[in-house]
Amino acid sequence: MFTLYRSYWEPLMIISILGLMTGCASDPKDLKSPAIAQRPAYTGLRIEQGPVSVGSEPRKGKVTALILHYTASPLPAALDVLQGHKETHRVGVHYIVTDELLPRVIQLVPETMSAFHAGKSGWRNLEGMNQHSIGIEIINLDGNVHPYSVAQTEVLFTLCADIIRRHQIKPTEVLGHSDISVGRKIDPGSLFPWAKLASLGVGAWPLRDEVAQYLQGPVKIKPEEVRQLLAAYGYRIEPGEAGLKSAVEAFQRHFRTKKVDGIIDPETIATLEALVRRYRPQTLRALRIKP
Ligand SMILES: [Zn+2]
């Protein structure tokens, strides 16, 4: 039974032991592969080398972001598509996290390459996030409907923590596809365990007390100030009301998941203010919102 996980180390140890027992990815020649050699052994992370994806190109810049997705398809179909052989839809990704009882991490593109996982995208002053990010696809048919398993979350945490440490990625740059392709994408979905991962040190999250504090105060903020706050945090927002609504919805899908409707309500504002206060305090001062 695998229901007694008390920490992420336990399933990883089981994975390691199973790997040794079955010979799965424990062939000594695997140890020479660059993907594994880059990692110190203490993370306990095992990464299988999958089929190499041609949905990639040489990297031109520094990795500053980590982008999370769900596949919307089961593993065999995802593995097929993400090898990038379809000329009209050439896609690729660095890692796939499977949805098996003991989830596996499969690598398709080396981190030294840029993978085609984000498409049209932007965050802060960056356009085209493929060149600036590592991408992880998680097997889930719809992360707005189907929860991510505890085991998947634990493996994901270990993988993300390792990538963040090696590339020095800031909490505010651990993002969903929906954050960087506003109005176009809805993955990894409102059921993605952002709060859990943030509590373990992966990604950004507002402090609960500060959200409560902002919620108690009067709501004085105007829609255009919400736009400014969202933009200052990193969201790329199209002009007009529809553009703002899409950005609010993307924000809610990540940070206020119980109601994702694009409507600016007091809790959404309080969550946004608390988030900006924690990670971009200079923005609040510029807008003269009391930090
Ligand atoms: Zn995606």
PDB file of C-alpha atoms in Angstrom, residues 22-179:
ATOM      1  CA  THR A  22      13.790  -3.878 -11.608  1.00  0.00           C
ATOM      2  CA  GLY A  23      16.868  -2.387 -13.199  1.00  0.00           C
ATOM      3  CA  CYS A  24      14.728   0.554 -14.241  1.00  0.00           C
ATOM      4  CA  ALA A  25      17.089   3.402 -15.116  1.00  0.00           C
ATOM      5  CA  SER A  26      19.728   1.944 -12.835  1.00  0.00           C
ATOM      6  CA  ASP A  27      21.988   0.705 -15.594  1.00  0.00           C
ATOM      7  CA  PRO A  28      25.460   2.165 -14.861  1.00  0.00           C
ATOM      8  CA  LYS A  29      25.540   3.780 -18.300  1.00  0.00           C
ATOM      9  CA  ASP A  30      22.592   5.946 -17.224  1.00  0.00           C
ATOM     10  CA  LEU A  31      24.775   7.494 -14.568  1.00  0.00           C
ATOM     11  CA  LYS A  32      26.914   8.978 -17.315  1.00  0.00           C
ATOM     12  CA  SER A  33      23.994  10.731 -19.010  1.00  0.00           C
ATOM     13  CA  PRO A  34      24.272  14.500 -18.581  1.00  0.00           C
ATOM     14  CA  ALA A  35      20.706  14.737 -17.274  1.00  0.00           C
ATOM     15  CA  ILE A  36      21.582  12.667 -14.236  1.00  0.00           C
ATOM     16  CA  ALA A  37      25.171  13.792 -13.824  1.00  0.00           C
ATOM     17  CA  GLN A  38      24.000  17.404 -13.320  1.00  0.00           C
ATOM     18  CA  ARG A  39      22.186  16.444 -10.149  1.00  0.00           C
ATOM     19  CA  PRO A  40      23.643  15.792  -6.753  1.00  0.00           C
ATOM     20  CA  ALA A  41      22.562  12.430  -5.385  1.00  0.00           C
ATOM     21  CA  TYR A  42      21.073  13.794  -2.158  1.00  0.00           C
ATOM     22  CA  THR A  43      17.903  15.077  -3.826  1.00  0.00           C
ATOM     23  CA  GLY A  44      16.824  11.453  -4.219  1.00  0.00           C
ATOM     24  CA  LEU A  45      15.389  12.428  -7.589  1.00  0.00           C
ATOM     25  CA  ARG A  46      15.390   9.779 -10.276  1.00  0.00           C
ATOM     26  CA  ILE A  47      14.902  10.940 -13.822  1.00  0.00           C
ATOM     27  CA  GLU A  48      14.299   8.576 -16.696  1.00  0.00           C
ATOM     28  CA  GLN A  49      15.610   9.544 -20.073  1.00  0.00           C
ATOM     29  CA  GLY A  50      12.603   9.365 -22.388  1.00  0.00           C
ATOM     30  CA  PRO A  51      12.539   9.663 -26.165  1.00  0.00           C
ATOM     31  CA  VAL A  52      14.321  12.830 -27.247  1.00  0.00           C
ATOM     32  CA  SER A  53      11.934  15.537 -28.413  1.00  0.00           C
ATOM     33  CA  VAL A  54      12.648  17.549 -31.535  1.00  0.00           C
ATOM     34  CA  GLY A  55      10.289  20.243 -30.237  1.00  0.00           C
ATOM     35  CA  SER A  56      13.279  22.231 -29.044  1.00  0.00           C
ATOM     36  CA  GLU A  57      16.031  24.611 -30.119  1.00  0.00           C
ATOM     37  CA  PRO A  58      19.318  25.920 -28.699  1.00  0.00           C
ATOM     38  CA  ARG A  59      18.851  28.173 -25.704  1.00  0.00           C
ATOM     39  CA  LYS A  60      19.873  31.794 -26.233  1.00  0.00           C
ATOM     40  CA  GLY A  61      19.317  33.226 -22.771  1.00  0.00           C
ATOM     41  CA  LYS A  62      19.301  32.513 -19.083  1.00  0.00           C
ATOM     42  CA  VAL A  63      16.618  30.365 -17.457  1.00  0.00           C
ATOM     43  CA  THR A  64      14.598  32.613 -15.142  1.00  0.00           C
ATOM     44  CA  ALA A  65      11.239  30.815 -14.934  1.00  0.00           C
ATOM     45  CA  LEU A  66       9.702  27.422 -14.297  1.00  0.00           C
ATOM     46  CA  ILE A  67       6.409  26.765 -16.124  1.00  0.00           C
ATOM     47  CA  LEU A  68       3.906  24.075 -15.161  1.00  0.00           C
ATOM     48  CA  HIS A  69       1.310  22.452 -17.404  1.00  0.00           C
ATOM     49  CA  TYR A  70      -1.111  19.577 -17.513  1.00  0.00           C
ATOM     50  CA  THR A  71      -1.120  17.418 -20.600  1.00  0.00           C
ATOM     51  CA  ALA A  72      -4.910  17.034 -21.075  1.00  0.00           C
ATOM     52  CA  SER A  73      -4.093  13.529 -22.315  1.00  0.00           C
ATOM     53  CA  PRO A  74      -2.904  10.214 -20.854  1.00  0.00           C
ATOM     54  CA  LEU A  75       0.803   9.344 -20.812  1.00  0.00           C
ATOM     55  CA  PRO A  76       1.065   7.433 -24.145  1.00  0.00           C
ATOM     56  CA  ALA A  77      -0.609  10.228 -26.137  1.00  0.00           C
ATOM     57  CA  ALA A  78       1.374  12.926 -24.304  1.00  0.00           C
ATOM     58  CA  LEU A  79       4.660  11.111 -24.909  1.00  0.00           C
ATOM     59  CA  ASP A  80       3.778  10.835 -28.576  1.00  0.00           C
ATOM     60  CA  VAL A  81       2.823  14.499 -29.085  1.00  0.00           C
ATOM     61  CA  LEU A  82       5.652  15.895 -26.964  1.00  0.00           C
ATOM     62  CA  GLN A  83       8.292  14.235 -29.122  1.00  0.00           C
ATOM     63  CA  GLY A  84       7.512  17.053 -31.529  1.00  0.00           C
ATOM     64  CA  HIS A  85       7.261  15.089 -34.759  1.00  0.00           C
ATOM     65  CA  LYS A  86       4.090  16.802 -35.961  1.00  0.00           C
ATOM     66  CA  GLU A  87       5.246  19.608 -38.231  1.00  0.00           C
ATOM     67  CA  THR A  88       2.098  21.688 -37.799  1.00  0.00           C
ATOM     68  CA  HIS A  89       2.232  21.348 -34.019  1.00  0.00           C
ATOM     69  CA  ARG A  90       5.874  20.968 -33.053  1.00  0.00           C
ATOM     70  CA  VAL A  91       5.917  20.819 -29.270  1.00  0.00           C
ATOM     71  CA  GLY A  92       8.290  19.604 -26.614  1.00  0.00           C
ATOM     72  CA  VAL A  93       8.941  19.844 -22.908  1.00  0.00           C
ATOM     73  CA  HIS A  94      11.796  19.200 -20.535  1.00  0.00           C
ATOM     74  CA  TYR A  95      10.003  16.888 -18.127  1.00  0.00           C
ATOM     75  CA  ILE A  96       6.846  14.819 -17.852  1.00  0.00           C
ATOM     76  CA  VAL A  97       5.561  13.812 -14.419  1.00  0.00           C
ATOM     77  CA  THR A  98       3.386  10.730 -14.813  1.00  0.00           C
ATOM     78  CA  ASP A  99       0.143   9.973 -12.982  1.00  0.00           C
ATOM     79  CA  GLU A 100       1.085   6.458 -11.936  1.00  0.00           C
ATOM     80  CA  LEU A 101       0.777   5.259  -8.330  1.00  0.00           C
ATOM     81  CA  LEU A 102       4.482   5.977  -8.026  1.00  0.00           C
ATOM     82  CA  PRO A 103       4.841   8.870 -10.446  1.00  0.00           C
ATOM     83  CA  ARG A 104       7.898   8.909 -12.672  1.00  0.00           C
ATOM     84  CA  VAL A 105       9.830  11.854 -14.044  1.00  0.00           C
ATOM     85  CA  ILE A 106      10.690  11.449 -17.726  1.00  0.00           C
ATOM     86  CA  GLN A 107      13.050  13.853 -19.484  1.00  0.00           C
ATOM     87  CA  LEU A 108      12.536  14.661 -23.177  1.00  0.00           C
ATOM     88  CA  VAL A 109      14.645  17.792 -23.657  1.00  0.00           C
ATOM     89  CA  PRO A 110      17.887  18.716 -21.831  1.00  0.00           C
ATOM     90  CA  GLU A 111      17.681  21.903 -19.789  1.00  0.00           C
ATOM     91  CA  THR A 112      20.450  23.416 -21.889  1.00  0.00           C
ATOM     92  CA  MET A 113      17.936  23.518 -24.765  1.00  0.00           C
ATOM     93  CA  SER A 114      14.765  25.598 -25.047  1.00  0.00           C
ATOM     94  CA  ALA A 115      11.661  23.394 -25.365  1.00  0.00           C
ATOM     95  CA  PHE A 116       8.472  24.391 -27.248  1.00  0.00           C
ATOM     96  CA  HIS A 117       6.008  24.161 -24.371  1.00  0.00           C
ATOM     97  CA  ALA A 118       4.675  27.688 -23.871  1.00  0.00           C
ATOM     98  CA  GLY A 119       3.792  29.045 -27.323  1.00  0.00           C
ATOM     99  CA  LYS A 120       2.777  32.711 -27.411  1.00  0.00           C
ATOM    100  CA  SER A 121       3.555  33.896 -23.908  1.00  0.00           C
ATOM    101  CA  GLY A 122       4.998  36.649 -21.767  1.00  0.00           C
ATOM    102  CA  TRP A 123       5.751  37.569 -18.173  1.00  0.00           C
ATOM    103  CA  ARG A 124       6.979  40.876 -16.823  1.00  0.00           C
ATOM    104  CA  ASN A 125       9.274  42.266 -19.501  1.00  0.00           C
ATOM    105  CA  LEU A 126       9.896  38.910 -21.185  1.00  0.00           C
ATOM    106  CA  GLU A 127       8.277  37.708 -24.421  1.00  0.00           C
ATOM    107  CA  GLY A 128       8.243  34.106 -25.600  1.00  0.00           C
ATOM    108  CA  MET A 129       8.831  32.206 -22.383  1.00  0.00           C
ATOM    109  CA  ASN A 130      10.234  29.064 -24.032  1.00  0.00           C
ATOM    110  CA  GLN A 131      13.638  30.689 -24.215  1.00  0.00           C
ATOM    111  CA  HIS A 132      13.541  31.732 -20.566  1.00  0.00           C
ATOM    112  CA  SER A 133      12.071  28.700 -18.875  1.00  0.00           C
ATOM    113  CA  ILE A 134      12.089  25.056 -17.965  1.00  0.00           C
ATOM    114  CA  GLY A 135       8.779  23.330 -18.708  1.00  0.00           C
ATOM    115  CA  ILE A 136       7.107  20.491 -16.849  1.00  0.00           C
ATOM    116  CA  GLU A 137       4.043  18.684 -18.200  1.00  0.00           C
ATOM    117  CA  ILE A 138       2.033  16.785 -15.606  1.00  0.00           C
ATOM    118  CA  ILE A 139      -0.244  13.973 -16.685  1.00  0.00           C
ATOM    119  CA  ASN A 140      -3.757  15.141 -15.828  1.00  0.00           C
ATOM    120  CA  LEU A 141      -6.761  15.302 -18.160  1.00  0.00           C
ATOM    121  CA  ASP A 142      -7.951  18.611 -16.694  1.00  0.00           C
ATOM    122  CA  GLY A 143      -6.398  20.150 -13.596  1.00  0.00           C
ATOM    123  CA  ASN A 144      -9.492  22.335 -13.179  1.00  0.00           C
ATOM    124  CA  VAL A 145     -11.562  19.181 -12.658  1.00  0.00           C
ATOM    125  CA  HIS A 146      -9.252  16.377 -11.481  1.00  0.00           C
ATOM    126  CA  PRO A 147      -7.097  16.851  -8.366  1.00  0.00           C
ATOM    127  CA  TYR A 148      -3.383  16.117  -8.499  1.00  0.00           C
ATOM    128  CA  SER A 149      -2.447  13.116  -6.357  1.00  0.00           C
ATOM    129  CA  VAL A 150      -0.380  13.460  -3.186  1.00  0.00           C
ATOM    130  CA  ALA A 151       2.329  11.272  -4.713  1.00  0.00           C
ATOM    131  CA  GLN A 152       2.395  13.417  -7.877  1.00  0.00           C
ATOM    132  CA  THR A 153       2.650  16.573  -5.771  1.00  0.00           C
ATOM    133  CA  GLU A 154       5.540  15.150  -3.772  1.00  0.00           C
ATOM    134  CA  VAL A 155       7.528  14.102  -6.823  1.00  0.00           C
ATOM    135  CA  LEU A 156       6.743  17.434  -8.438  1.00  0.00           C
ATOM    136  CA  PHE A 157       7.976  19.302  -5.387  1.00  0.00           C
ATOM    137  CA  THR A 158      11.312  17.488  -5.434  1.00  0.00           C
ATOM    138  CA  LEU A 159      11.759  18.104  -9.162  1.00  0.00           C
ATOM    139  CA  CYS A 160      10.773  21.789  -8.932  1.00  0.00           C
ATOM    140  CA  ALA A 161      12.932  22.422  -5.862  1.00  0.00           C
ATOM    141  CA  ASP A 162      15.931  20.949  -7.654  1.00  0.00           C
ATOM    142  CA  ILE A 163      15.376  23.037 -10.813  1.00  0.00           C
ATOM    143  CA  ILE A 164      14.803  26.218  -8.782  1.00  0.00           C
ATOM    144  CA  ARG A 165      17.959  25.690  -6.769  1.00  0.00           C
ATOM    145  CA  ARG A 166      20.155  25.023  -9.791  1.00  0.00           C
ATOM    146  CA  HIS A 167      18.840  27.977 -11.831  1.00  0.00           C
ATOM    147  CA  GLN A 168      18.193  30.333  -8.901  1.00  0.00           C
ATOM    148  CA  ILE A 169      14.576  30.860 -10.028  1.00  0.00           C
ATOM    149  CA  LYS A 170      12.643  33.359  -7.890  1.00  0.00           C
ATOM    150  CA  PRO A 171       9.310  32.374  -6.250  1.00  0.00           C
ATOM    151  CA  THR A 172       7.432  34.857  -8.479  1.00  0.00           C
ATOM    152  CA  GLU A 173       8.781  33.134 -11.576  1.00  0.00           C
ATOM    153  CA  VAL A 174       7.327  29.694 -10.771  1.00  0.00           C
ATOM    154  CA  LEU A 175       4.231  29.932 -12.937  1.00  0.00           C
ATOM    155  CA  GLY A 176       1.424  28.162 -14.675  1.00  0.00           C
ATOM    156  CA  HIS A 177       0.902  28.222 -18.415  1.00  0.00           C
ATOM    157  CA  SER A 178      -2.289  30.179 -17.658  1.00  0.00           C
ATOM    158  CA  ASP A 179      -0.199  32.923 -15.998  1.00  0.00           C
TER     159      ASP A 179
END
